């Protein structure tokens, strides 16, 4: 009887090792495919820039390094009212930032960089302020972030109000029935502006593919509301409830989740 139990354990371990090898192979193939897609996209973007005849001189009307070089919470609020611009295939799409979330780095249990964890995936969070951090969720959708001052700190851009290029956005997001639904979520805005992993680690101060333009008069303090961040319950009550989500009060393009307003 003991021998039978022992053989059962051995068989289970053998099956477990076999499944793990197949799993490792599966995820390795996914990462390889994703890497190839990124290389292909970057090559297409470079070809597009070359055909335009100007791939070195970035637009002048954009936020500079000094703008991005501030604390994560400050940058999350400063970005409100600014315009995110994506150039793709000779076309520019613009959206005003209306909602952000701050992820503070090593101390923040909700951040990808919690405990100063650094990997190839989140390396942009440790790069100079103003670096684009684009990551994939569920292997399908992307989210766009901007690094700030502070080790491993970055701001998630959660929602935009379309400014120009709306027709192109609608082609990319046919499911959106209203203008306010085009970019009212982090994955939605990336789809609408064609922001993908090829944009990861781009310098927003010099890039011709994606950049941020100043907000002019800015957003009045009384028009900025805050709440806990969305979908970070895994980080525990303390970090999920911290008011690190900022948005423009009463703006129709803000995502609807956690819409309870807390005056900032």
Tab-separated table of N, CA and C in Angstrom, residues 162-252:
chain	number	residue	atom	x	y	z
A	162	UNK	N	-11.345	63.602	-26.350
A	162	UNK	CA	-10.849	63.792	-27.720
A	162	UNK	C	-10.808	65.259	-28.124
A	163	UNK	N	-9.702	65.660	-28.761
A	163	UNK	CA	-9.520	67.033	-29.220
A	163	UNK	C	-9.477	67.096	-30.744
A	164	UNK	N	-8.717	66.187	-31.341
A	164	UNK	CA	-8.652	66.131	-32.807
A	164	UNK	C	-8.345	64.702	-33.233
A	165	UNK	N	-8.680	64.385	-34.475
A	165	UNK	CA	-8.476	63.030	-34.968
A	165	UNK	C	-9.577	62.073	-34.545
A	166	UNK	N	-10.761	62.634	-34.231
A	166	UNK	CA	-11.852	61.808	-33.721
A	166	UNK	C	-12.304	60.754	-34.733
A	167	UNK	N	-12.308	61.106	-35.994
A	167	UNK	CA	-12.746	60.146	-37.014
A	167	UNK	C	-11.837	58.914	-37.021
A	168	UNK	N	-10.535	59.156	-36.905
A	168	UNK	CA	-9.572	58.031	-36.866
A	168	UNK	C	-9.763	57.221	-35.589
A	169	UNK	N	-10.041	57.889	-34.496
A	169	UNK	CA	-10.284	57.184	-33.239
A	169	UNK	C	-11.491	56.263	-33.362
A	170	UNK	N	-12.522	56.743	-34.037
A	170	UNK	CA	-13.740	55.940	-34.194
A	170	UNK	C	-13.482	54.700	-35.053
A	171	UNK	N	-12.591	54.828	-36.015
A	171	UNK	CA	-12.238	53.676	-36.836
A	171	UNK	C	-11.545	52.603	-35.997
A	172	UNK	N	-10.763	53.062	-35.039
A	172	UNK	CA	-10.051	52.111	-34.179
A	172	UNK	C	-10.931	51.563	-33.062
A	173	UNK	N	-11.980	52.339	-32.694
A	173	UNK	CA	-12.877	51.915	-31.631
A	173	UNK	C	-14.337	51.977	-32.102
A	174	UNK	N	-14.709	51.094	-33.032
A	174	UNK	CA	-16.073	51.126	-33.578
A	174	UNK	C	-17.155	50.850	-32.539
A	175	UNK	N	-16.771	50.234	-31.408
A	175	UNK	CA	-17.761	49.924	-30.373
A	175	UNK	C	-18.223	51.167	-29.620
A	176	UNK	N	-17.437	52.244	-29.688
A	176	UNK	CA	-17.793	53.483	-28.980
A	176	UNK	C	-18.928	54.195	-29.706
A	177	UNK	N	-20.054	54.359	-29.032
A	177	UNK	CA	-21.225	54.984	-29.656
A	177	UNK	C	-21.213	56.508	-29.530
A	178	UNK	N	-20.567	56.997	-28.475
A	178	UNK	CA	-20.515	58.440	-28.233
A	178	UNK	C	-19.069	58.896	-28.127
A	179	UNK	N	-18.854	60.184	-28.383
A	179	UNK	CA	-17.499	60.732	-28.312
A	179	UNK	C	-16.882	60.501	-26.938
A	180	UNK	N	-17.672	60.660	-25.886
A	180	UNK	CA	-17.140	60.521	-24.534
A	180	UNK	C	-16.680	59.097	-24.233
A	181	UNK	N	-17.132	58.119	-25.049
A	181	UNK	CA	-16.760	56.724	-24.818
A	181	UNK	C	-15.500	56.308	-25.564
A	182	UNK	N	-14.942	57.203	-26.370
A	182	UNK	CA	-13.769	56.843	-27.163
A	182	UNK	C	-12.534	56.594	-26.300
A	183	UNK	N	-12.343	57.430	-25.286
A	183	UNK	CA	-11.090	57.374	-24.506
A	183	UNK	C	-11.333	57.404	-23.002
A	184	UNK	N	-12.500	56.947	-22.536
A	184	UNK	CA	-12.816	57.050	-21.105
A	184	UNK	C	-12.383	55.812	-20.331
A	185	UNK	N	-11.148	55.432	-20.520
A	185	UNK	CA	-10.542	54.312	-19.819
A	185	UNK	C	-9.133	54.111	-20.355
A	186	UNK	N	-8.210	53.580	-19.549
A	186	UNK	CA	-6.805	53.466	-19.972
A	186	UNK	C	-6.582	52.599	-21.204
A	187	UNK	N	-7.293	51.465	-21.299
A	187	UNK	CA	-7.144	50.611	-22.481
A	187	UNK	C	-7.834	51.230	-23.694
A	188	UNK	N	-8.971	51.902	-23.446
A	188	UNK	CA	-9.714	52.530	-24.546
A	188	UNK	C	-8.889	53.623	-25.214
A	189	UNK	N	-8.240	54.459	-24.428
A	189	UNK	CA	-7.482	55.566	-25.015
A	189	UNK	C	-6.280	55.055	-25.802
A	190	UNK	N	-5.674	53.968	-25.319
A	190	UNK	CA	-4.549	53.401	-26.066
A	190	UNK	C	-5.011	52.831	-27.401
A	191	UNK	N	-6.176	52.215	-27.401
A	191	UNK	CA	-6.723	51.690	-28.644
A	191	UNK	C	-7.069	52.833	-29.599
A	192	UNK	N	-7.705	53.872	-29.083
A	192	UNK	CA	-8.124	54.997	-29.921
A	192	UNK	C	-6.942	55.746	-30.531
A	193	UNK	N	-5.845	55.851	-29.780
A	193	UNK	CA	-4.670	56.584	-30.259
A	193	UNK	C	-3.593	55.671	-30.843
A	194	UNK	N	-3.886	54.381	-30.915
A	194	UNK	CA	-2.920	53.410	-31.430
A	194	UNK	C	-1.609	53.447	-30.639
A	195	UNK	N	-1.744	53.480	-29.314
A	195	UNK	CA	-0.586	53.414	-28.427
A	195	UNK	C	-0.388	51.961	-28.032
A	196	UNK	N	0.776	51.409	-28.351
A	196	UNK	CA	1.054	50.019	-28.027
A	196	UNK	C	2.459	49.893	-27.440
A	197	UNK	N	2.931	48.665	-27.335
A	197	UNK	CA	4.221	48.432	-26.683
A	197	UNK	C	5.389	49.062	-27.449
A	198	UNK	N	5.185	49.401	-28.705
A	198	UNK	CA	6.257	50.066	-29.448
A	198	UNK	C	6.546	51.453	-28.890
A	199	UNK	N	5.602	51.997	-28.117
A	199	UNK	CA	5.777	53.325	-27.512
A	199	UNK	C	6.484	53.254	-26.162
A	200	UNK	N	6.673	52.063	-25.641
A	200	UNK	CA	7.318	51.908	-24.341
A	200	UNK	C	8.746	52.448	-24.376
A	201	UNK	N	9.123	53.174	-23.328
A	201	UNK	CA	10.463	53.733	-23.131
A	201	UNK	C	10.774	54.913	-24.046
A	202	UNK	N	9.784	55.398	-24.788
A	202	UNK	CA	10.030	56.596	-25.606
A	202	UNK	C	10.164	57.818	-24.707
A	203	UNK	N	11.041	58.718	-25.079
A	203	UNK	CA	11.231	59.969	-24.347
A	203	UNK	C	10.202	60.977	-24.856
A	204	UNK	N	9.252	61.338	-24.027
A	204	UNK	CA	8.184	62.244	-24.448
A	204	UNK	C	8.686	63.658	-24.725
A	205	UNK	N	9.904	63.950	-24.302
A	205	UNK	CA	10.474	65.276	-24.542
A	205	UNK	C	11.010	65.390	-25.980
A	206	UNK	N	11.414	64.265	-26.561
A	206	UNK	CA	12.036	64.309	-27.885
A	206	UNK	C	11.328	63.449	-28.936
A	207	UNK	N	10.482	62.541	-28.525
A	207	UNK	CA	9.865	61.611	-29.468
A	207	UNK	C	8.954	62.311	-30.469
A	208	UNK	N	8.972	61.800	-31.702
A	208	UNK	CA	8.053	62.307	-32.723
A	208	UNK	C	6.822	61.406	-32.842
A	209	UNK	N	6.790	60.325	-32.068
A	209	UNK	CA	5.663	59.391	-32.136
A	209	UNK	C	4.588	59.714	-31.107
A	210	UNK	N	5.009	60.173	-29.945
A	210	UNK	CA	4.053	60.502	-28.880
A	210	UNK	C	4.668	61.559	-27.975
A	211	UNK	N	3.851	62.537	-27.576
A	211	UNK	CA	4.332	63.603	-26.709
A	211	UNK	C	3.152	64.251	-25.988
A	212	UNK	N	3.469	65.182	-25.085
A	212	UNK	CA	2.441	65.882	-24.303
A	212	UNK	C	2.593	67.376	-24.528
A	213	UNK	N	1.477	68.040	-24.834
A	213	UNK	CA	1.491	69.491	-25.038
A	213	UNK	C	0.930	70.202	-23.810
A	214	UNK	N	1.458	71.393	-23.491
A	214	UNK	CA	1.029	72.135	-22.296
A	214	UNK	C	-0.462	72.440	-22.311
A	215	UNK	N	-0.982	72.729	-21.128
A	215	UNK	CA	-2.426	72.943	-20.992
A	215	UNK	C	-2.848	74.406	-21.015
A	216	UNK	N	-1.931	75.307	-21.266
A	216	UNK	CA	-2.290	76.728	-21.333
A	216	UNK	C	-2.663	77.263	-19.967
A	217	UNK	N	-3.903	77.718	-19.828
A	217	UNK	CA	-4.348	78.315	-18.561
A	217	UNK	C	-4.418	77.291	-17.444
A	218	UNK	N	-4.494	76.006	-17.807
A	218	UNK	CA	-4.514	74.968	-16.787
A	218	UNK	C	-5.901	74.716	-16.221
A	219	UNK	N	-5.943	73.853	-15.220
A	219	UNK	CA	-7.199	73.478	-14.579
A	219	UNK	C	-7.213	74.062	-13.171
A	220	UNK	N	-8.290	74.758	-12.834
A	220	UNK	CA	-8.400	75.360	-11.505
A	220	UNK	C	-8.414	74.279	-10.435
A	221	UNK	N	-7.798	74.574	-9.308
A	221	UNK	CA	-7.724	73.611	-8.209
A	221	UNK	C	-9.101	73.112	-7.801
A	222	UNK	N	-10.076	73.995	-7.783
A	222	UNK	CA	-11.430	73.600	-7.388
A	222	UNK	C	-12.077	72.645	-8.386
A	223	UNK	N	-11.514	72.563	-9.588
A	223	UNK	CA	-12.074	71.679	-10.605
A	223	UNK	C	-11.416	70.307	-10.608
A	224	UNK	N	-10.463	70.084	-9.705
A	224	UNK	CA	-9.794	68.794	-9.600
A	224	UNK	C	-10.363	68.007	-8.427
A	225	UNK	N	-10.819	66.801	-8.691
A	225	UNK	CA	-11.339	65.915	-7.644
A	225	UNK	C	-10.404	64.723	-7.510
A	226	UNK	N	-10.482	64.025	-6.392
A	226	UNK	CA	-9.625	62.863	-6.184
A	226	UNK	C	-10.401	61.739	-5.511
A	227	UNK	N	-9.868	60.531	-5.625
A	227	UNK	CA	-10.491	59.361	-4.997
A	227	UNK	C	-9.442	58.264	-4.910
A	228	UNK	N	-9.844	57.130	-4.388
A	228	UNK	CA	-8.965	55.974	-4.407
A	228	UNK	C	-8.788	55.495	-5.838
A	229	UNK	N	-7.693	54.794	-6.089
A	229	UNK	CA	-7.428	54.295	-7.438
A	229	UNK	C	-8.343	53.111	-7.772
A	230	UNK	N	-8.492	52.850	-9.034
A	230	UNK	CA	-9.430	51.835	-9.504
A	230	UNK	C	-8.736	50.490	-9.733
A	231	UNK	N	-9.345	49.437	-9.225
A	231	UNK	CA	-8.862	48.081	-9.482
A	231	UNK	C	-7.594	47.692	-8.765
A	232	UNK	N	-7.302	48.313	-7.614
A	232	UNK	CA	-6.073	47.975	-6.887
A	232	UNK	C	-6.373	47.404	-5.497
A	233	UNK	N	-7.516	46.761	-5.355
A	233	UNK	CA	-7.888	46.198	-4.063
A	233	UNK	C	-6.853	45.189	-3.565
A	234	UNK	N	-6.129	44.561	-4.498
A	234	UNK	CA	-5.104	43.586	-4.127
A	234	UNK	C	-4.002	44.191	-3.257
A	235	UNK	N	-3.852	45.514	-3.316
A	235	UNK	CA	-2.788	46.203	-2.571
A	235	UNK	C	-3.152	46.424	-1.111
A	236	UNK	N	-4.371	46.067	-0.719
A	236	UNK	CA	-4.792	46.271	0.661
A	236	UNK	C	-5.564	47.565	0.830
A	237	UNK	N	-6.305	47.659	1.912
A	237	UNK	CA	-7.195	48.800	2.120
A	237	UNK	C	-6.459	50.131	2.158
A	238	UNK	N	-5.313	50.168	2.841
A	238	UNK	CA	-4.578	51.433	2.971
A	238	UNK	C	-4.237	52.021	1.608
A	239	UNK	N	-3.681	51.200	0.711
A	239	UNK	CA	-3.225	51.718	-0.572
A	239	UNK	C	-4.344	51.832	-1.591
A	240	UNK	N	-5.375	51.020	-1.458
A	240	UNK	CA	-6.479	51.129	-2.421
A	240	UNK	C	-7.341	52.354	-2.147
A	241	UNK	N	-7.335	52.830	-0.899
A	241	UNK	CA	-8.171	53.973	-0.545
A	241	UNK	C	-7.434	55.311	-0.592
A	242	UNK	N	-6.110	55.263	-0.714
A	242	UNK	CA	-5.366	56.531	-0.786
A	242	UNK	C	-5.871	57.352	-1.972
A	243	UNK	N	-6.129	58.644	-1.766
A	243	UNK	CA	-6.666	59.490	-2.855
A	243	UNK	C	-5.599	59.846	-3.888
A	244	UNK	N	-5.210	58.854	-4.682
A	244	UNK	CA	-4.153	59.041	-5.675
A	244	UNK	C	-4.688	59.016	-7.102
A	245	UNK	N	-5.998	59.044	-7.225
A	245	UNK	CA	-6.644	59.181	-8.533
A	245	UNK	C	-7.151	60.609	-8.637
A	246	UNK	N	-6.816	61.286	-9.735
A	246	UNK	CA	-7.200	62.683	-9.913
A	246	UNK	C	-7.956	62.833	-11.236
A	247	UNK	N	-8.984	63.654	-11.226
A	247	UNK	CA	-9.753	63.845	-12.453
A	247	UNK	C	-10.436	65.206	-12.452
A	248	UNK	N	-10.807	65.649	-13.646
A	248	UNK	CA	-11.479	66.935	-13.797
A	248	UNK	C	-12.955	66.749	-13.462
A	249	UNK	N	-13.388	67.472	-12.480
A	249	UNK	CA	-14.754	67.343	-11.986
A	249	UNK	C	-15.787	67.588	-13.102
A	250	UNK	N	-16.783	66.713	-13.169
A	250	UNK	CA	-17.922	66.828	-14.085
A	250	UNK	C	-17.560	66.675	-15.558
A	251	UNK	N	-16.339	66.245	-15.856
A	251	UNK	CA	-15.976	66.021	-17.262
A	251	UNK	C	-16.604	64.713	-17.741
A	252	UNK	N	-17.256	64.752	-18.889
A	252	UNK	CA	-18.002	63.596	-19.389
A	252	UNK	C	-17.112	62.444	-19.871
